[in-house]
Amino acid sequence: MLLSASVLAQTESGSRSIVDSIQYEHWKARYLNLDSLANPIMVELEPKFRDTIVIRDEVIIPQILEEVPITPFALNNLSAEKKWYFFGQNNLVFNQASFSNWNSGGNNSIGAIGKMNYNLSYKNKKHYLENIMQLGFGWNAAEGQTSRKTEDFINFMSNYGYDLGKHYYLSTGFQLVTQFAPGFNYSETPDPSYQDRISRFMAPGYVNAGIGFSYNPTENFQIILRPANGKFTFVTDPLLQRAGRYGLERDGQSVRSEIGAMMNILYRLKIYKDMNLDNQLNFFSNYVSHPERVDIAYNGVLNIKLNRFISTLLSLELAYDHDQIQKLQRKQTLGIGFSYNIGEQSTDKLRAKKAIKPFIAK
């Protein structure tokens, strides 16, 4: 029995040696030679991400127009280093009505309103300069009536700011407000002549100049406070230089000067995707004469974009100046027309959107 067990053990050991030899030859043929890693050969592989489409030909990424608020905050947060910044907006609104055998009656009429808003700004380190020009003119012609002005304004502003940190700026600048053409009171003179004018270019004209501070934490909100501000009312037309008109204190006076404090608040609200409401509220208090009688002016514009070029504009202007008329002044306009923007576009925001991110030009 011992002899038989010894013979069987030697037979099993020989069979196991043969199996191990076959496995070694199989491993040697299929697996890497570890000694070859001393001189590795690197193969360049091009990574491809799941959300990336690689296009070999040149690709032009379409730019989507987007209105940009013009504030120091917007310039300070641009990704590209630049000094000059330009943006312009043009609006043209037409209205027309025609009647023939219409039982309810009505007069044939045609009219148009054009508005332009241009901004040229400069930024160099902590220095900031903005120049804004706003122009508007509109007229309406109806059957049986003379052509009448429906919109007329010139608004030029220039402001200098120095960055003090934490969205505060040292602010100084001036503003000029006047109009293009003579104005008339059509309720008193339905068919007026030039001698019936109640206003014209620089009659009146308003100039504000002062120094103070501004706070601009976001691109949609800005407060300008100038505790030292001069307000000057110009009436260059001798026919209109009468006591009581536009706050003049005596006949023949061409300039009325006021020294006080001014505050301007700008707020832009995005109501919906293509619906924006721009608000501007201005206060002025005269230090010398009745500082409690604060001049208030509000301007609100609701802009509804129907597409890239067509938009609806609804504007409301409110004003109260005790020295001119002790009543609330109101002007409201509504129109649908053509809108076109030029200049700097909000590409920084668009670049972060995944809608245009997949395209990479090679």
CSV table of C-alpha atoms in Angstrom, one decimal:
chain,number,residue,atom,x,y,z
A,1,MET,CA,0.0,0.0,0.0
A,2,LEU,CA,2.8,2.4,0.8
A,3,LEU,CA,4.5,1.6,-2.5
A,4,SER,CA,1.3,2.2,-4.5
A,5,ALA,CA,0.7,5.6,-2.8
A,6,SER,CA,4.3,6.7,-3.6
A,7,VAL,CA,3.9,5.9,-7.3
A,8,LEU,CA,0.5,7.7,-7.5
A,9,ALA,CA,2.0,10.9,-5.9
A,10,GLN,CA,4.9,11.0,-8.4
A,11,THR,CA,2.4,10.6,-11.3
A,12,GLU,CA,0.2,13.5,-10.0
A,13,SER,CA,3.3,15.8,-9.5
A,14,GLY,CA,4.4,15.1,-13.1
A,15,SER,CA,1.0,16.0,-14.5
A,16,ARG,CA,0.8,19.2,-12.6
A,17,SER,CA,4.2,20.3,-14.0
A,18,ILE,CA,3.0,19.7,-17.5
A,19,VAL,CA,-0.2,21.9,-16.9
A,20,ASP,CA,1.8,24.7,-15.3
A,21,SER,CA,4.2,24.7,-18.3
A,22,ILE,CA,1.2,25.1,-20.7
A,23,GLN,CA,-0.3,28.0,-18.7
A,24,TYR,CA,3.1,29.8,-18.6
A,25,GLU,CA,3.5,29.6,-22.4
A,26,HIS,CA,-0.1,30.9,-22.8
A,27,TRP,CA,0.6,33.9,-20.5
A,28,LYS,CA,3.9,34.7,-22.1
A,29,ALA,CA,2.2,34.9,-25.6
A,30,ARG,CA,-0.7,37.1,-24.6
A,31,TYR,CA,0.5,39.5,-21.8
A,32,LEU,CA,2.8,42.5,-22.0
A,33,ASN,CA,6.5,42.2,-21.6
A,34,LEU,CA,7.1,44.3,-18.4
A,35,ASP,CA,10.7,44.8,-19.3
A,36,SER,CA,9.6,46.9,-22.4
A,37,LEU,CA,8.1,49.6,-20.1
A,38,ALA,CA,11.6,51.1,-19.7
A,39,ASN,CA,11.1,52.8,-23.2
A,40,PRO,CA,7.4,53.4,-23.4
A,41,ILE,CA,5.7,54.8,-26.6
A,42,MET,CA,3.0,57.3,-25.9
A,43,VAL,CA,0.0,57.4,-28.3
A,44,GLU,CA,-1.7,60.8,-28.6
A,45,LEU,CA,-5.5,60.5,-28.1
A,46,GLU,CA,-7.9,63.3,-28.8
A,47,PRO,CA,-10.4,63.6,-25.9
A,48,LYS,CA,-14.1,63.9,-26.9
A,49,PHE,CA,-16.7,64.9,-24.3
A,50,ARG,CA,-20.2,63.8,-24.4
A,51,ASP,CA,-21.6,67.4,-24.8
A,52,THR,CA,-19.1,68.5,-27.4
A,53,ILE,CA,-19.4,68.3,-31.2
A,54,VAL,CA,-16.1,68.7,-33.0
A,55,ILE,CA,-16.4,70.4,-36.4
A,56,ARG,CA,-13.3,70.5,-38.6
A,57,ASP,CA,-14.5,73.3,-40.8
A,58,GLU,CA,-14.7,76.9,-39.7
A,59,VAL,CA,-17.8,77.7,-37.8
A,60,ILE,CA,-19.4,81.1,-37.1
A,61,ILE,CA,-21.4,81.1,-33.9
A,62,PRO,CA,-24.5,83.3,-34.4
A,63,GLN,CA,-24.9,86.2,-32.0
A,64,ILE,CA,-28.2,86.9,-30.3
A,65,LEU,CA,-29.0,90.5,-29.9
A,66,GLU,CA,-29.6,91.5,-26.3
A,67,GLU,CA,-30.2,95.0,-24.9
A,68,VAL,CA,-27.4,95.9,-22.4
A,69,PRO,CA,-27.9,98.3,-19.5
A,70,ILE,CA,-25.2,101.0,-19.5
A,71,THR,CA,-23.7,101.2,-16.0
A,72,PRO,CA,-20.2,101.1,-14.5
A,73,PHE,CA,-21.1,97.6,-13.2
A,74,ALA,CA,-21.6,96.3,-16.7
A,75,LEU,CA,-18.2,97.6,-17.8
A,76,ASN,CA,-16.3,96.4,-14.7
A,77,ASN,CA,-17.6,92.8,-15.3
A,78,LEU,CA,-16.8,92.5,-18.9
A,79,SER,CA,-14.4,89.5,-19.5
A,80,ALA,CA,-12.5,91.3,-22.3
A,81,GLU,CA,-10.1,94.1,-21.5
A,82,LYS,CA,-11.3,97.1,-23.3
A,83,LYS,CA,-11.6,100.9,-22.8
A,84,TRP,CA,-14.3,102.1,-25.2
A,85,TYR,CA,-17.8,100.8,-25.1
A,86,PHE,CA,-20.6,101.8,-27.5
A,87,PHE,CA,-24.2,100.8,-27.7
A,88,GLY,CA,-27.1,102.4,-29.7
A,89,GLN,CA,-30.8,101.7,-29.9
A,90,ASN,CA,-33.1,103.0,-32.6
A,91,ASN,CA,-36.9,102.9,-32.6
A,92,LEU,CA,-39.4,104.0,-35.3
A,93,VAL,CA,-43.1,103.8,-34.8
A,94,PHE,CA,-45.8,104.4,-37.5
A,95,ASN,CA,-49.5,104.9,-37.0
A,96,GLN,CA,-52.2,105.4,-39.6
A,97,ALA,CA,-56.0,105.5,-39.8
A,98,SER,CA,-58.3,105.7,-42.8
A,99,PHE,CA,-62.1,105.9,-42.9
A,100,SER,CA,-64.7,105.7,-45.7
A,101,ASN,CA,-68.5,105.7,-45.0
A,102,TRP,CA,-67.8,104.7,-41.5
A,103,ASN,CA,-70.9,105.1,-39.3
A,104,SER,CA,-69.0,105.9,-36.2
A,105,GLY,CA,-67.1,108.6,-37.9
A,106,GLY,CA,-63.4,109.5,-37.7
A,107,ASN,CA,-60.6,111.5,-39.3
A,108,ASN,CA,-58.0,110.1,-41.6
A,109,SER,CA,-54.6,110.5,-40.0
A,110,ILE,CA,-51.0,109.4,-40.3
A,111,GLY,CA,-48.1,109.8,-37.8
A,112,ALA,CA,-44.7,108.6,-36.8
A,113,ILE,CA,-42.4,108.7,-33.8
A,114,GLY,CA,-38.6,108.2,-33.9
A,115,LYS,CA,-36.4,107.7,-30.9
A,116,MET,CA,-32.6,107.1,-30.6
A,117,ASN,CA,-30.6,106.2,-27.5
A,118,TYR,CA,-26.8,106.2,-27.8
A,119,ASN,CA,-24.1,105.5,-25.2
A,120,LEU,CA,-20.4,106.0,-25.6
A,121,SER,CA,-18.5,105.0,-22.5
A,122,TYR,CA,-14.8,104.9,-21.5
A,123,LYS,CA,-13.2,102.9,-18.7
A,124,ASN,CA,-9.5,102.9,-17.7
A,125,LYS,CA,-8.7,101.1,-14.4
A,126,LYS,CA,-10.7,103.0,-11.8
A,127,HIS,CA,-11.8,105.9,-14.1
A,128,TYR,CA,-15.1,105.7,-15.8
A,129,LEU,CA,-16.7,108.2,-18.2
A,130,GLU,CA,-20.1,107.8,-19.9
A,131,ASN,CA,-21.8,110.0,-22.5
A,132,ILE,CA,-25.5,109.4,-23.3
A,133,MET,CA,-27.5,111.0,-26.1
A,134,GLN,CA,-31.3,110.5,-26.2
A,135,LEU,CA,-33.3,112.0,-29.1
A,136,GLY,CA,-37.0,111.8,-29.9
A,137,PHE,CA,-39.4,113.5,-32.3
A,138,GLY,CA,-42.9,112.6,-33.5
A,139,TRP,CA,-45.7,114.2,-35.4
A,140,ASN,CA,-49.3,113.5,-36.4
A,141,ALA,CA,-51.3,114.8,-39.4
A,142,ALA,CA,-55.1,114.4,-39.3
A,143,GLU,CA,-57.7,115.4,-41.9
A,144,GLY,CA,-59.0,118.9,-41.2
A,145,GLN,CA,-56.1,119.8,-38.8
A,146,THR,CA,-52.6,121.1,-39.1
A,147,SER,CA,-49.7,118.7,-38.4
A,148,ARG,CA,-49.1,118.5,-34.7
A,149,LYS,CA,-46.1,117.5,-32.7
A,150,THR,CA,-46.5,114.4,-30.5
A,151,GLU,CA,-43.0,113.9,-29.2
A,152,ASP,CA,-40.0,116.2,-29.0
A,153,PHE,CA,-36.9,116.0,-26.7
A,154,ILE,CA,-33.2,116.2,-26.6
A,155,ASN,CA,-31.4,114.7,-23.5
A,156,PHE,CA,-27.6,114.7,-23.3
A,157,MET,CA,-25.8,113.5,-20.2
A,158,SER,CA,-22.1,113.2,-19.4
A,159,ASN,CA,-20.9,111.6,-16.1
A,160,TYR,CA,-17.4,110.9,-14.7
A,161,GLY,CA,-16.9,108.3,-12.0
A,162,TYR,CA,-14.0,107.1,-9.9
A,163,ASP,CA,-14.2,103.6,-8.4
A,164,LEU,CA,-14.0,103.7,-4.6
A,165,GLY,CA,-14.6,100.0,-4.2
A,166,LYS,CA,-17.6,97.9,-3.2
A,167,HIS,CA,-19.7,99.4,-6.1
A,168,TYR,CA,-19.3,103.0,-4.9
A,169,TYR,CA,-18.1,105.7,-7.2
A,170,LEU,CA,-17.2,109.4,-6.9
A,171,SER,CA,-19.6,111.0,-9.4
A,172,THR,CA,-19.7,114.3,-11.2
A,173,GLY,CA,-21.3,115.4,-14.4
A,174,PHE,CA,-24.0,117.5,-16.1
A,175,GLN,CA,-27.2,117.0,-18.1
A,176,LEU,CA,-28.9,119.1,-20.8
A,177,VAL,CA,-32.6,118.8,-21.6
A,178,THR,CA,-34.4,120.7,-24.3
A,179,GLN,CA,-36.4,120.2,-27.6
A,180,PHE,CA,-36.1,120.6,-31.4
A,181,ALA,CA,-39.1,122.4,-32.6
A,182,PRO,CA,-41.6,125.1,-31.4
A,183,GLY,CA,-44.5,123.9,-29.2
A,184,PHE,CA,-48.1,125.1,-29.2
A,185,ASN,CA,-51.2,124.9,-27.0
A,186,TYR,CA,-53.6,123.3,-29.5
A,187,SER,CA,-56.6,123.6,-27.2
A,188,GLU,CA,-56.3,127.4,-27.2
A,189,THR,CA,-55.0,127.8,-30.8
A,190,PRO,CA,-56.3,124.9,-33.0
A,191,ASP,CA,-54.6,126.4,-36.1
A,192,PRO,CA,-51.5,128.1,-34.5
A,193,SER,CA,-48.9,130.3,-36.2
A,194,TYR,CA,-45.3,130.8,-35.1
A,195,GLN,CA,-46.3,133.8,-32.9
A,196,ASP,CA,-48.5,131.5,-30.9
A,197,ARG,CA,-45.5,129.3,-29.7
A,198,ILE,CA,-45.2,128.5,-26.0
A,199,SER,CA,-41.8,126.8,-26.3
A,200,ARG,CA,-38.9,126.1,-28.7
A,201,PHE,CA,-35.2,125.1,-28.7
A,202,MET,CA,-33.6,126.2,-25.4
A,203,ALA,CA,-36.8,127.8,-24.4
A,204,PRO,CA,-36.9,126.2,-22.0
A,205,GLY,CA,-33.6,124.4,-21.7
A,206,TYR,CA,-32.5,122.7,-18.4
A,207,VAL,CA,-28.9,122.2,-17.3
A,208,ASN,CA,-28.0,120.2,-14.2
A,209,ALA,CA,-24.4,120.0,-12.9
A,210,GLY,CA,-23.1,118.7,-9.7
A,211,ILE,CA,-20.8,116.4,-7.7
A,212,GLY,CA,-21.5,113.5,-5.3
A,213,PHE,CA,-21.5,109.7,-5.2
A,214,SER,CA,-23.1,106.8,-7.0
A,215,TYR,CA,-23.9,103.3,-6.0
A,216,ASN,CA,-24.2,100.6,-8.6
A,217,PRO,CA,-24.3,97.0,-7.1
A,218,THR,CA,-25.9,95.4,-10.2
A,219,GLU,CA,-26.4,96.2,-13.9
A,220,ASN,CA,-30.1,96.8,-13.3
A,221,PHE,CA,-29.9,99.2,-10.3
A,222,GLN,CA,-28.1,102.5,-9.8
A,223,ILE,CA,-28.4,105.4,-7.4
A,224,ILE,CA,-26.8,108.8,-8.0
A,225,LEU,CA,-26.7,111.3,-5.1
A,226,ARG,CA,-25.3,114.8,-5.6
A,227,PRO,CA,-25.6,117.0,-2.5
A,228,ALA,CA,-24.0,119.9,-4.4
A,229,ASN,CA,-26.0,120.4,-7.6
A,230,GLY,CA,-26.9,123.4,-9.7
A,231,LYS,CA,-30.1,123.5,-11.8
A,232,PHE,CA,-30.3,126.2,-14.5
A,233,THR,CA,-33.3,127.0,-16.5
A,234,PHE,CA,-32.7,128.8,-19.8
A,235,VAL,CA,-35.3,130.7,-21.8
A,236,THR,CA,-33.5,132.2,-24.8
A,237,ASP,CA,-36.7,133.3,-26.7
A,238,PRO,CA,-37.6,137.0,-25.8
A,239,LEU,CA,-41.3,136.3,-26.5
A,240,LEU,CA,-41.3,133.7,-23.7
A,241,GLN,CA,-39.3,135.6,-21.1
A,242,ARG,CA,-42.3,136.4,-18.9
A,243,ALA,CA,-42.6,136.3,-15.1
A,244,GLY,CA,-44.1,133.0,-13.9
A,245,ARG,CA,-43.4,131.1,-17.1
A,246,TYR,CA,-40.9,128.2,-16.5
A,247,GLY,CA,-40.2,129.6,-13.0
A,248,LEU,CA,-38.9,133.0,-14.2
A,249,GLU,CA,-39.0,135.6,-11.5
A,250,ARG,CA,-39.3,138.7,-13.8
A,251,ASP,CA,-39.9,139.7,-17.4
A,252,GLY,CA,-36.9,139.6,-19.6
A,253,GLN,CA,-35.1,137.1,-17.4
A,254,SER,CA,-33.2,134.5,-19.6
A,255,VAL,CA,-31.6,132.3,-16.9
A,256,ARG,CA,-33.0,131.1,-13.5
A,257,SER,CA,-30.4,129.5,-11.2
A,258,GLU,CA,-31.0,127.1,-8.3
A,259,ILE,CA,-28.6,125.4,-5.9
A,260,GLY,CA,-29.6,122.2,-4.2
A,261,ALA,CA,-29.4,118.5,-3.9
A,262,MET,CA,-30.2,115.9,-6.6
A,263,MET,CA,-31.0,112.2,-6.4
A,264,ASN,CA,-31.5,109.9,-9.4
A,265,ILE,CA,-32.6,106.3,-9.2
A,266,LEU,CA,-32.5,103.9,-12.1
A,267,TYR,CA,-34.1,100.5,-11.9
A,268,ARG,CA,-34.5,98.0,-14.7
A,269,LEU,CA,-37.0,95.1,-14.1
A,270,LYS,CA,-37.1,92.0,-16.3
A,271,ILE,CA,-40.8,91.0,-16.2
A,272,TYR,CA,-40.6,88.2,-18.7
A,273,LYS,CA,-38.3,86.8,-21.3
A,274,ASP,CA,-38.8,89.6,-23.8
A,275,MET,CA,-40.5,92.2,-21.6
A,276,ASN,CA,-38.5,94.8,-19.7
A,277,LEU,CA,-39.5,97.8,-17.6
A,278,ASP,CA,-37.0,100.7,-17.3
A,279,ASN,CA,-37.7,103.1,-14.4
A,280,GLN,CA,-36.0,106.4,-13.8
A,281,LEU,CA,-36.9,108.6,-10.8
A,282,ASN,CA,-35.4,112.0,-10.2
A,283,PHE,CA,-35.6,114.4,-7.1
A,284,PHE,CA,-34.3,117.9,-6.7
A,285,SER,CA,-34.5,120.2,-3.7
A,286,ASN,CA,-33.6,123.9,-3.7
A,287,TYR,CA,-31.5,124.9,-0.7
A,288,VAL,CA,-32.2,128.6,-1.0
A,289,SER,CA,-35.9,128.8,-1.7
A,290,HIS,CA,-38.4,126.4,-0.1
A,291,PRO,CA,-36.3,123.2,0.1
A,292,GLU,CA,-39.5,121.3,1.1
A,293,ARG,CA,-40.9,121.8,-2.4
A,294,VAL,CA,-39.1,118.9,-4.1
A,295,ASP,CA,-39.2,118.7,-7.9
A,296,ILE,CA,-40.1,115.2,-8.9
A,297,ALA,CA,-39.8,113.6,-12.4
A,298,TYR,CA,-40.5,110.0,-13.3
A,299,ASN,CA,-40.0,108.2,-16.6
A,300,GLY,CA,-41.0,104.6,-17.2
A,301,VAL,CA,-40.7,102.6,-20.5
A,302,LEU,CA,-42.2,99.2,-21.0
A,303,ASN,CA,-40.4,97.4,-23.9
A,304,ILE,CA,-42.0,94.3,-25.3
A,305,LYS,CA,-40.0,92.5,-28.0
A,306,LEU,CA,-42.1,90.6,-30.5
A,307,ASN,CA,-39.0,89.5,-32.5
A,308,ARG,CA,-35.5,90.8,-33.3
A,309,PHE,CA,-36.8,93.9,-35.0
A,310,ILE,CA,-40.4,94.5,-34.0
A,311,SER,CA,-41.3,95.8,-30.5
A,312,THR,CA,-44.0,97.5,-28.5
A,313,LEU,CA,-43.2,100.6,-26.5
A,314,LEU,CA,-45.3,102.0,-23.7
A,315,SER,CA,-44.0,105.1,-22.0
A,316,LEU,CA,-45.2,107.2,-19.1
A,317,GLU,CA,-43.7,110.5,-17.9
A,318,LEU,CA,-44.8,112.3,-14.7
A,319,ALA,CA,-43.4,115.6,-13.4
A,320,TYR,CA,-44.2,118.0,-10.6
A,321,ASP,CA,-42.4,121.4,-10.4
A,322,HIS,CA,-44.0,123.8,-8.0
A,323,ASP,CA,-42.2,126.8,-9.6
A,324,GLN,CA,-43.6,126.0,-13.0
A,325,ILE,CA,-47.2,124.7,-12.5
A,326,GLN,CA,-48.7,123.5,-9.3
A,327,LYS,CA,-50.2,120.4,-10.9
A,328,LEU,CA,-49.0,117.0,-11.9
A,329,GLN,CA,-47.8,116.9,-15.4
A,330,ARG,CA,-48.4,113.6,-17.4
A,331,LYS,CA,-47.5,112.3,-20.8
A,332,GLN,CA,-48.2,108.8,-22.1
A,333,THR,CA,-47.4,107.2,-25.5
A,334,LEU,CA,-48.0,103.7,-27.0
A,335,GLY,CA,-46.7,102.4,-30.2
A,336,ILE,CA,-45.6,99.3,-32.1
A,337,GLY,CA,-42.7,99.7,-34.5
A,338,PHE,CA,-39.3,98.9,-35.7
A,339,SER,CA,-36.4,98.6,-33.3
A,340,TYR,CA,-32.7,98.0,-34.1
A,341,ASN,CA,-29.7,97.9,-31.8
A,342,ILE,CA,-26.1,98.5,-32.8
A,343,GLY,CA,-22.8,98.3,-30.9
A,344,GLU,CA,-21.8,96.2,-28.0
A,345,GLN,CA,-23.9,93.1,-27.3
A,346,SER,CA,-24.2,91.0,-24.2
A,347,THR,CA,-22.0,88.1,-25.5
A,348,ASP,CA,-20.6,87.3,-22.0
A,349,LYS,CA,-24.0,86.1,-20.8
A,350,LEU,CA,-24.7,84.2,-24.0
A,351,ARG,CA,-21.4,82.4,-23.9
A,352,ALA,CA,-22.4,80.8,-20.6
A,353,LYS,CA,-25.5,79.3,-22.1
A,354,LYS,CA,-25.3,75.6,-23.2
A,355,ALA,CA,-27.4,76.4,-26.3
A,356,ILE,CA,-24.3,77.6,-28.2
A,357,LYS,CA,-21.6,75.9,-26.1
A,358,PRO,CA,-21.3,72.6,-28.2
A,359,PHE,CA,-19.6,74.2,-31.2
A,360,ILE,CA,-15.8,74.3,-31.2
A,361,ALA,CA,-14.0,75.4,-34.4
A,362,LYS,CA,-10.9,73.5,-35.4
